[in-house]
Short mmCIF file of C-alpha atoms and ligand atoms in Angstrom, two decimals:
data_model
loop_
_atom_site.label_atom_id
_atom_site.label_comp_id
_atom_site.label_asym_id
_atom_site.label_seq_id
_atom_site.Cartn_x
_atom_site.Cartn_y
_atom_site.Cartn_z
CA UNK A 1 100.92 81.38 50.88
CA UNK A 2 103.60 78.97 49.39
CA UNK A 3 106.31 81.49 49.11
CA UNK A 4 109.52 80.06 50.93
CA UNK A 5 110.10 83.31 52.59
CA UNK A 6 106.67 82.05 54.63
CA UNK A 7 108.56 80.66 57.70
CA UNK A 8 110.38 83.52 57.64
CA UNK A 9 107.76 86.11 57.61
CA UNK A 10 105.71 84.38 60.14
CA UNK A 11 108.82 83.75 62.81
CA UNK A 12 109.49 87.91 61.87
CA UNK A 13 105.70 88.09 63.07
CA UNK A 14 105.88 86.28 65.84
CA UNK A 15 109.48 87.75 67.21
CA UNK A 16 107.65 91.14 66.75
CA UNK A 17 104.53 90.24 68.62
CA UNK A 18 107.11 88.60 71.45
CA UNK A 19 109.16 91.31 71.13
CA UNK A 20 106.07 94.05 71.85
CA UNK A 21 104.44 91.93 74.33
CA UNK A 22 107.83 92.13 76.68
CA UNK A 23 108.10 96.22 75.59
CA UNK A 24 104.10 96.43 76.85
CA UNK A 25 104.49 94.69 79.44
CA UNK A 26 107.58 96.39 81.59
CA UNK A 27 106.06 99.72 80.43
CA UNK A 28 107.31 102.26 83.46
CA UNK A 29 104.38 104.28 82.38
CA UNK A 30 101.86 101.89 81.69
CA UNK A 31 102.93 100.90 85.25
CA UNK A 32 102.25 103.67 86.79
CA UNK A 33 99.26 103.97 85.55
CA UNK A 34 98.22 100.47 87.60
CA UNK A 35 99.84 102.50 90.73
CA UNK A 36 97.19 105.53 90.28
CA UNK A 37 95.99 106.28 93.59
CA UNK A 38 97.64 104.48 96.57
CA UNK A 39 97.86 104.61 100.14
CA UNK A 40 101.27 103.92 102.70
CA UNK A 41 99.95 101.18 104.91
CA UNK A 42 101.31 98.85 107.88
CA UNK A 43 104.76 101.14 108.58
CA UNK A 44 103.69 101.39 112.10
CA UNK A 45 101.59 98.79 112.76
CA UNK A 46 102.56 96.42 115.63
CA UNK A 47 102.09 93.39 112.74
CA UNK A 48 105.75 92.74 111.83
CA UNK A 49 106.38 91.87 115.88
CA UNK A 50 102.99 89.77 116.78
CA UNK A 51 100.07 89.31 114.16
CA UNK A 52 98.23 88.86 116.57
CA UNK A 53 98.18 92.40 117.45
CA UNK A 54 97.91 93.21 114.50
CA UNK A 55 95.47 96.89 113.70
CA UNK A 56 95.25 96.38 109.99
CA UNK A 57 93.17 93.28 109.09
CA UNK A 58 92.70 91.47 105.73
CA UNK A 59 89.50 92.94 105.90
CA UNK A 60 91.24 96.53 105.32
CA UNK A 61 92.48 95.45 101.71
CA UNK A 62 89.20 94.94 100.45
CA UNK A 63 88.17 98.74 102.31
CA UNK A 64 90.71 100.72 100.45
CA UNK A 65 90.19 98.03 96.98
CA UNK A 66 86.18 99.41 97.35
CA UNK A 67 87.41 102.87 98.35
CA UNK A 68 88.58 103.53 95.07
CA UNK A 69 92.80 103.00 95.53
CA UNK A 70 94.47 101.43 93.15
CA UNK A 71 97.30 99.98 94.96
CA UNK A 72 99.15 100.42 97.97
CA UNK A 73 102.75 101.22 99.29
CA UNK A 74 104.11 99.22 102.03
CA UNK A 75 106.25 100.72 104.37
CA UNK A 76 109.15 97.71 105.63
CA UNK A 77 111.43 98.66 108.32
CA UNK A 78 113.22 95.40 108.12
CA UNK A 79 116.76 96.09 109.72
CA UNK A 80 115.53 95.08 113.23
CA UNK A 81 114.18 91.53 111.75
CA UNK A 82 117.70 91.24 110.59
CA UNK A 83 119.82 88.20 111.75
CA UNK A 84 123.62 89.93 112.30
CA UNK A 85 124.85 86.25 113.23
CA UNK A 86 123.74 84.71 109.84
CA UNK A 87 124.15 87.21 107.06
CA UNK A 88 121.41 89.17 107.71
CA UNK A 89 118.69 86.74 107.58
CA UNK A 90 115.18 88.28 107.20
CA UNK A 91 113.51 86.19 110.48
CA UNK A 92 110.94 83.52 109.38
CA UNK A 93 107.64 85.88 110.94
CA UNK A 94 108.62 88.75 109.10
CA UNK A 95 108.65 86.92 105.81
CA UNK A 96 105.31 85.28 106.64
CA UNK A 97 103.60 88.85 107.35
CA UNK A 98 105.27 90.32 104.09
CA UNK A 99 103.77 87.37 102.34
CA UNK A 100 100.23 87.95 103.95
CA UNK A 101 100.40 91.56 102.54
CA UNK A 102 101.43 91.19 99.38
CA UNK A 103 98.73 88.47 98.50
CA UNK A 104 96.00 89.92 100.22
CA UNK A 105 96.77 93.12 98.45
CA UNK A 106 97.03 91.28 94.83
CA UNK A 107 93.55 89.15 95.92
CA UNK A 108 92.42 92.77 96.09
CA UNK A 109 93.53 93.96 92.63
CA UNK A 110 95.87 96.27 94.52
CA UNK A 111 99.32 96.76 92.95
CA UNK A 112 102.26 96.78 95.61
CA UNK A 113 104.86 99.08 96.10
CA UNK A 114 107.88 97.38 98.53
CA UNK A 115 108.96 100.25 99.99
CA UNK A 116 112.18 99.72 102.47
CA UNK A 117 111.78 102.31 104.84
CA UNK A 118 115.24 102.51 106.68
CA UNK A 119 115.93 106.02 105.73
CA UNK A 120 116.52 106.84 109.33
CA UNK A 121 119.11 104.08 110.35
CA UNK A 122 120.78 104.50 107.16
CA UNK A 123 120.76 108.63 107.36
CA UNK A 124 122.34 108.42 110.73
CA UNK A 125 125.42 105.56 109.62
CA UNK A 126 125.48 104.66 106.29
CA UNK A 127 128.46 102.64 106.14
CA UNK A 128 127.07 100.75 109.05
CA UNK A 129 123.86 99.99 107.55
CA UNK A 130 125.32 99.24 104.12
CA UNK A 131 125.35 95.16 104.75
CA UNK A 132 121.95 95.51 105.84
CA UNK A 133 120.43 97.45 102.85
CA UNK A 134 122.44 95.02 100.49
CA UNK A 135 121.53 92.03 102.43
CA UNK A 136 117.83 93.05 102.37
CA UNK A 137 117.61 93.53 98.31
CA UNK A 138 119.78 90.24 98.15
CA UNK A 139 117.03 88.16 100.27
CA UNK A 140 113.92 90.23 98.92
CA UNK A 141 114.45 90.30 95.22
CA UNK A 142 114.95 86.57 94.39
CA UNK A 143 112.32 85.61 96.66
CA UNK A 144 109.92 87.91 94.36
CA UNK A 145 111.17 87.13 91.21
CA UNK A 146 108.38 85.53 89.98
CA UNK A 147 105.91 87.40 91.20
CA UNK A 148 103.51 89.68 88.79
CA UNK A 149 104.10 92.81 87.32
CA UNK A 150 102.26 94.33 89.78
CA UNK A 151 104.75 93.84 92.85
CA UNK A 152 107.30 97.22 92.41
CA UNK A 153 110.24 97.19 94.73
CA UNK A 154 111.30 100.59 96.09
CA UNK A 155 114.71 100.72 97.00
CA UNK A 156 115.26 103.14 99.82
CA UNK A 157 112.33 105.28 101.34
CA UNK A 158 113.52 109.15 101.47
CA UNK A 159 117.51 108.65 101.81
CA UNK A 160 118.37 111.79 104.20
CA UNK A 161 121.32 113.44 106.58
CA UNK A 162 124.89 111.17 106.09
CA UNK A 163 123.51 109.47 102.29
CA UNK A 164 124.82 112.52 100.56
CA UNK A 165 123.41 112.82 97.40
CA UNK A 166 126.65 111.23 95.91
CA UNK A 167 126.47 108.31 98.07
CA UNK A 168 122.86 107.63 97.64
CA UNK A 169 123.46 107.17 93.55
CA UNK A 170 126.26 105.02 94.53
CA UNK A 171 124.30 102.89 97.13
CA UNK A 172 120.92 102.88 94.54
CA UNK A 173 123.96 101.41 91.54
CA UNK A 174 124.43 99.15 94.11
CA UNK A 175 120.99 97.69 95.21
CA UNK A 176 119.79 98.04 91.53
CA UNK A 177 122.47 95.75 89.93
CA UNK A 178 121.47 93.62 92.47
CA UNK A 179 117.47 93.36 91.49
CA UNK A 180 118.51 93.17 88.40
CA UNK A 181 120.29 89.94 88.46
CA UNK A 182 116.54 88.08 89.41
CA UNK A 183 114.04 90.31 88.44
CA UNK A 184 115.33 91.81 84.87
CA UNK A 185 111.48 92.64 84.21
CA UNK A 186 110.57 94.17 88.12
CA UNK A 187 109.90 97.62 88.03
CA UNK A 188 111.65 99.69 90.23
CA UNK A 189 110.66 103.12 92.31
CA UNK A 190 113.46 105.26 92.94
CA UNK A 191 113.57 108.82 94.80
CA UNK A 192 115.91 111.65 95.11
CA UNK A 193 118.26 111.95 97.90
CA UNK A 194 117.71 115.02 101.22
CA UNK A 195 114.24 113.24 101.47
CA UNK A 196 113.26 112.75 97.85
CA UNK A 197 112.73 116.16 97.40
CA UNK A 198 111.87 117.86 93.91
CA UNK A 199 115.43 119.70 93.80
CA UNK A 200 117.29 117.18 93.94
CA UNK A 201 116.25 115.13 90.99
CA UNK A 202 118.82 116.88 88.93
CA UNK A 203 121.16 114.99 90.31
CA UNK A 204 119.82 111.79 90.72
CA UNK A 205 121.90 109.59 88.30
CA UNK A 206 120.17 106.96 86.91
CA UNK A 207 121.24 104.54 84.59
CA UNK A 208 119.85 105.92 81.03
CA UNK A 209 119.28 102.45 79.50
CA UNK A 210 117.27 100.96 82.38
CA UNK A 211 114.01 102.45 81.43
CA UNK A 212 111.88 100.47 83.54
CA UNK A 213 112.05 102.39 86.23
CA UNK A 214 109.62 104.85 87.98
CA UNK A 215 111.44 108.04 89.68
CA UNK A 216 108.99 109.04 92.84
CA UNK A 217 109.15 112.11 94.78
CA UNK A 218 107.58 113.50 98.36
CA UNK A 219 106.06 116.77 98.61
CA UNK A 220 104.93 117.86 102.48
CA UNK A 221 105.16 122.08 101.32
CA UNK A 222 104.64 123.96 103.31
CA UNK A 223 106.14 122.49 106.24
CA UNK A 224 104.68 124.73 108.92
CA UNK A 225 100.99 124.29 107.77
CA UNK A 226 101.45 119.96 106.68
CA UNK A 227 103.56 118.88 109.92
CA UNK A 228 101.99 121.26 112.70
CA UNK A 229 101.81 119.70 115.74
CA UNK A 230 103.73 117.29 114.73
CA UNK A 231 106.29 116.12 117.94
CA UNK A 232 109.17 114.95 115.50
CA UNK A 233 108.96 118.36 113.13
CA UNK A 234 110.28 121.84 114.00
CA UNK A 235 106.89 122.98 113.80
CA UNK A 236 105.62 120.93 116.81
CA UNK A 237 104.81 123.71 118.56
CA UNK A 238 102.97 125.96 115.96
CA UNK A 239 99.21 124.56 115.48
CA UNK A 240 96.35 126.69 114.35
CA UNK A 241 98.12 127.47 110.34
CA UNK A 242 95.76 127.07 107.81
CA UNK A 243 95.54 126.62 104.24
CA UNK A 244 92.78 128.76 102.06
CA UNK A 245 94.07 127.64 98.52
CA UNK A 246 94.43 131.45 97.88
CA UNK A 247 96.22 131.98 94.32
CA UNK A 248 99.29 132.63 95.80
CA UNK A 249 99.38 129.14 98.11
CA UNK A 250 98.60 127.26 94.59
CA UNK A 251 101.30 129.26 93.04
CA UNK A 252 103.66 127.90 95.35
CA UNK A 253 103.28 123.99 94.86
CA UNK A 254 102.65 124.45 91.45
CA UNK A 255 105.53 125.78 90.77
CA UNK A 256 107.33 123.24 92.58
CA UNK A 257 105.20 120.40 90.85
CA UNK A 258 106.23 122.15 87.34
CA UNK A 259 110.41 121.18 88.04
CA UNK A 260 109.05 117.82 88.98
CA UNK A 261 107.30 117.89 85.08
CA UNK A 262 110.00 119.46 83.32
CA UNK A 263 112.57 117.02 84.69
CA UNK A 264 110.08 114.01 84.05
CA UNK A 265 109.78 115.34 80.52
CA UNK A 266 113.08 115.92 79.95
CA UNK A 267 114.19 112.26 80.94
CA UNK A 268 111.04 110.75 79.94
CA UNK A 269 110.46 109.21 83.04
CA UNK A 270 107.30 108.73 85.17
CA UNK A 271 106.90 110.29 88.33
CA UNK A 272 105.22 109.03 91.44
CA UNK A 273 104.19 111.42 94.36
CA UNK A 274 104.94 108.41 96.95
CA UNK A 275 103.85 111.13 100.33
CA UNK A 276 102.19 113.71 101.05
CA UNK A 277 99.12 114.21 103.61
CA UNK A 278 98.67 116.61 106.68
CA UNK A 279 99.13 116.03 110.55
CA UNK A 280 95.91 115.73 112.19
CA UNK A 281 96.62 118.75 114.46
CA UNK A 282 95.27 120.51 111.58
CA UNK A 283 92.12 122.09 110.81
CA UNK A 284 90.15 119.91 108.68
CA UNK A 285 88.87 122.62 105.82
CA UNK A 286 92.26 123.65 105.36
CA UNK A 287 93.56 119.79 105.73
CA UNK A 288 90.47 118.98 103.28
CA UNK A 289 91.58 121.89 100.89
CA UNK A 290 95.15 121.23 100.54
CA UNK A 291 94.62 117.60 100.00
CA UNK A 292 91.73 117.78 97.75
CA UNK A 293 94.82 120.05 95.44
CA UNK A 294 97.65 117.94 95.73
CA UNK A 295 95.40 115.05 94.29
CA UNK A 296 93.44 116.81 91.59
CA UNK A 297 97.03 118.50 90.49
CA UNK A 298 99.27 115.61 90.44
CA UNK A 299 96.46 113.72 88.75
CA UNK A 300 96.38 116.21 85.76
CA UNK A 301 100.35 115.87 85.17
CA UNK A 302 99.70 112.29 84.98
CA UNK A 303 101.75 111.24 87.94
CA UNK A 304 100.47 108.22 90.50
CA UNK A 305 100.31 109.51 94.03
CA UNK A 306 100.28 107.25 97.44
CA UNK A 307 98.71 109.08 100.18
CA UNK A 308 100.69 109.41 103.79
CA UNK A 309 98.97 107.51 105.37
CA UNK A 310 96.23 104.60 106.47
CA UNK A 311 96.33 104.59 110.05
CA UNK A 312 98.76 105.53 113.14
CA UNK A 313 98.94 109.20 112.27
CA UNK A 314 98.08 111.90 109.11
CA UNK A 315 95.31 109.00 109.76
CA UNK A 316 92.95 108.42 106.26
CA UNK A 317 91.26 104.78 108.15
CA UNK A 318 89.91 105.49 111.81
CA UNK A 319 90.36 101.59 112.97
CA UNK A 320 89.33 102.21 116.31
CA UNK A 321 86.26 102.97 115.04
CA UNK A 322 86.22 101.02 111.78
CA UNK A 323 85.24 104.50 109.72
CA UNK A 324 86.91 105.95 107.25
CA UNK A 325 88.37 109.68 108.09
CA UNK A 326 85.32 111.11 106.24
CA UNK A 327 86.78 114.48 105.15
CA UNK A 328 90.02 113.24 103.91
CA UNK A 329 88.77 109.63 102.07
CA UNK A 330 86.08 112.91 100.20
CA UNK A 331 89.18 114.91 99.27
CA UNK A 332 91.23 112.00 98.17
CA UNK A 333 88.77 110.35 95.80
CA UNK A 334 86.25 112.80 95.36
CA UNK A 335 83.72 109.89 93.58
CA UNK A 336 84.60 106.88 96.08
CA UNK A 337 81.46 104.65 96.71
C1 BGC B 1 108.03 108.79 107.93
C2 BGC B 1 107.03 109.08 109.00
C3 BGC B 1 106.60 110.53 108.98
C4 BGC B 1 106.23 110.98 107.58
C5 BGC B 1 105.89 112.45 107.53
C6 BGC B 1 107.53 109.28 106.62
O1 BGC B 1 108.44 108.99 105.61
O2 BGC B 1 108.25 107.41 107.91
O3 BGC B 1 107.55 108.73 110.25
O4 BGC B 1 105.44 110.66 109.77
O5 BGC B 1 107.26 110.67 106.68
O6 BGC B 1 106.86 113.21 108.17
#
């Protein structure tokens, strides 16, 4: 071709190709899709004080990799490796473990969700945990700038109590503008406030142009059957509720499920269903049942799920005994090796 439009043509081509390569590649959906089935690990885990004491080994990645999970969400409670005397300074150790998960977990071909998981601190004092929450996002996105499309930060675990709904879309403004400045590409998981629960997504107020973002949401319904037993829940002292998947029960979180699609549909936005599991005072059919549901459901609207969680309680990983909770792992991933 000796037209002299040529160059033109082929820089158009290539500027295109660039261009759709970028688009492809901070897909929101497309990412979720690489966040498929995933599992909360390490919340709990006496790692972040003394690796040496560690419960969850390297040797766990590769487990849930061969299990069938696609990626996993860590769970950071970071305030209380926190330096108040020099701006909040994430300590040294903590950064080192956080570093050992993340590449063990990408060694693994799992994606990684950065979940901070302050929601309690910052439900009881907002305004006093502000610095910290800023100061985290300010240490923690830079440092993971560069890393692949496959690290997703989540900006605040199930904000609750004192972070109002109006607060929390001023505090997630906040923290977002913030990510953005280093990672313009990072794709970013962001809830609803009173515990990123379904109703509220109407008004979660995100901003319209930033599209990659994926909107997550926690389902525990009912609360008397999922957290029975449970010493933190109102329904500590209620055991022996099942769950028979009757018409009616399925009714119930599928209508809840259905806002969660509407909404998604209406904003175009992709939905992750970041918790959800059942205390292990529960029967196991009915634990089995209810499980086995929530998967198969959320997995036909297209959402990613994360399952609540590894080890420590609602436990999917016995480590104790280096087994895997048989009955739940079967409801999870019904086809795992
Ligand atoms: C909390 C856990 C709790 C779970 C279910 C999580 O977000 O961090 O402490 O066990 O929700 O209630």
């Amino acid at each position: 071709m000796r037209s002299p439009h040529r160059h033109l043509v082929t820089g158009f081509l290539f500027f295109s190709l660039l261009l759709g390569a970028c688009q492809a590649g901070i897909d929101a959906f497309q990412q979720n899709k690489k966040l498929g089935r995933a599992v909360n690990i390490i919340g709990y885990d006496p790692i972040w004080s003394s690796f040496e004491q560690a419960r969850f080994k390297e040797k766990h990645f590769q487990l849930i990799k061969q299990a069938g999970f696609d990626s996993v969400r860590i769970n950071l409670h970071a305030f209380r490796h926190m330096d108040k005397n020099t701006n909040f300074a994430l300590s040294k150790d903590w950064l080192e473990v956080l570093e050992w998960a993340i590449t063990n977990a990408l060694n693994n071909e799992l994606a990684v969700i950065l979940d901070l998981h302050e929601f309690n601190a910052m439900g009881d004092d907002p305004t006093g945990t502000k610095d910290l929450f800023l100061a985290f996002w300010t240490q923690i996105a830079p440092r993971y700038k560069d890393a692949p499309d496959e690290v997703l930060f989540e900006i605040l675990n199930e904000p609750c109590r004192s972070v109002t709904p109006q607060l929390w879309n001023e505090y997630m403004h906040q923290a977002l503008a913030i990510i953005r400045q280093s990672n313009p590409d990072r794709t970013v998981v962001i809830g609803p406030a009173h515990w990123n629960t379904i109703n509220q997504l109407n008004v979660l107020d995100l901003p319209e142009a930033d599209r990659n973002i994926i909107v997550t949401v926690h389902y525990y319904e009912p609360m008397n059957f999922t957290h029975q037993g449970a010493p933190w829940s109102s329904h500590k002292d209620q055991i022996g509720i099942q769950w028979h998947g009757s018409e009616e029960e399925k009714q119930n979180i599928i209508r809840d499920f259905d806002k969660a699609q509407a909404w998604s549909k209406e904003h175009n936005r992709p939905l992750l269903l970041g918790e959800f599991g059942v205390f292990d005072k529960a029967e196991m059919p009915s634990r089995s049942r209810y499980l086995r549901f929530i998967t198969r459901t959320v997995e036909g609207y297209g959402w990613s799920w994360a399952y609540w969680q590894f080890d420590k309680d609602f436990v999917l990983y016995d480590i104790d005994n280096d087994t895997w909770n048989q009955p739940v792992i079967d409801a999870l991933i019904p086809k795992h090796p």
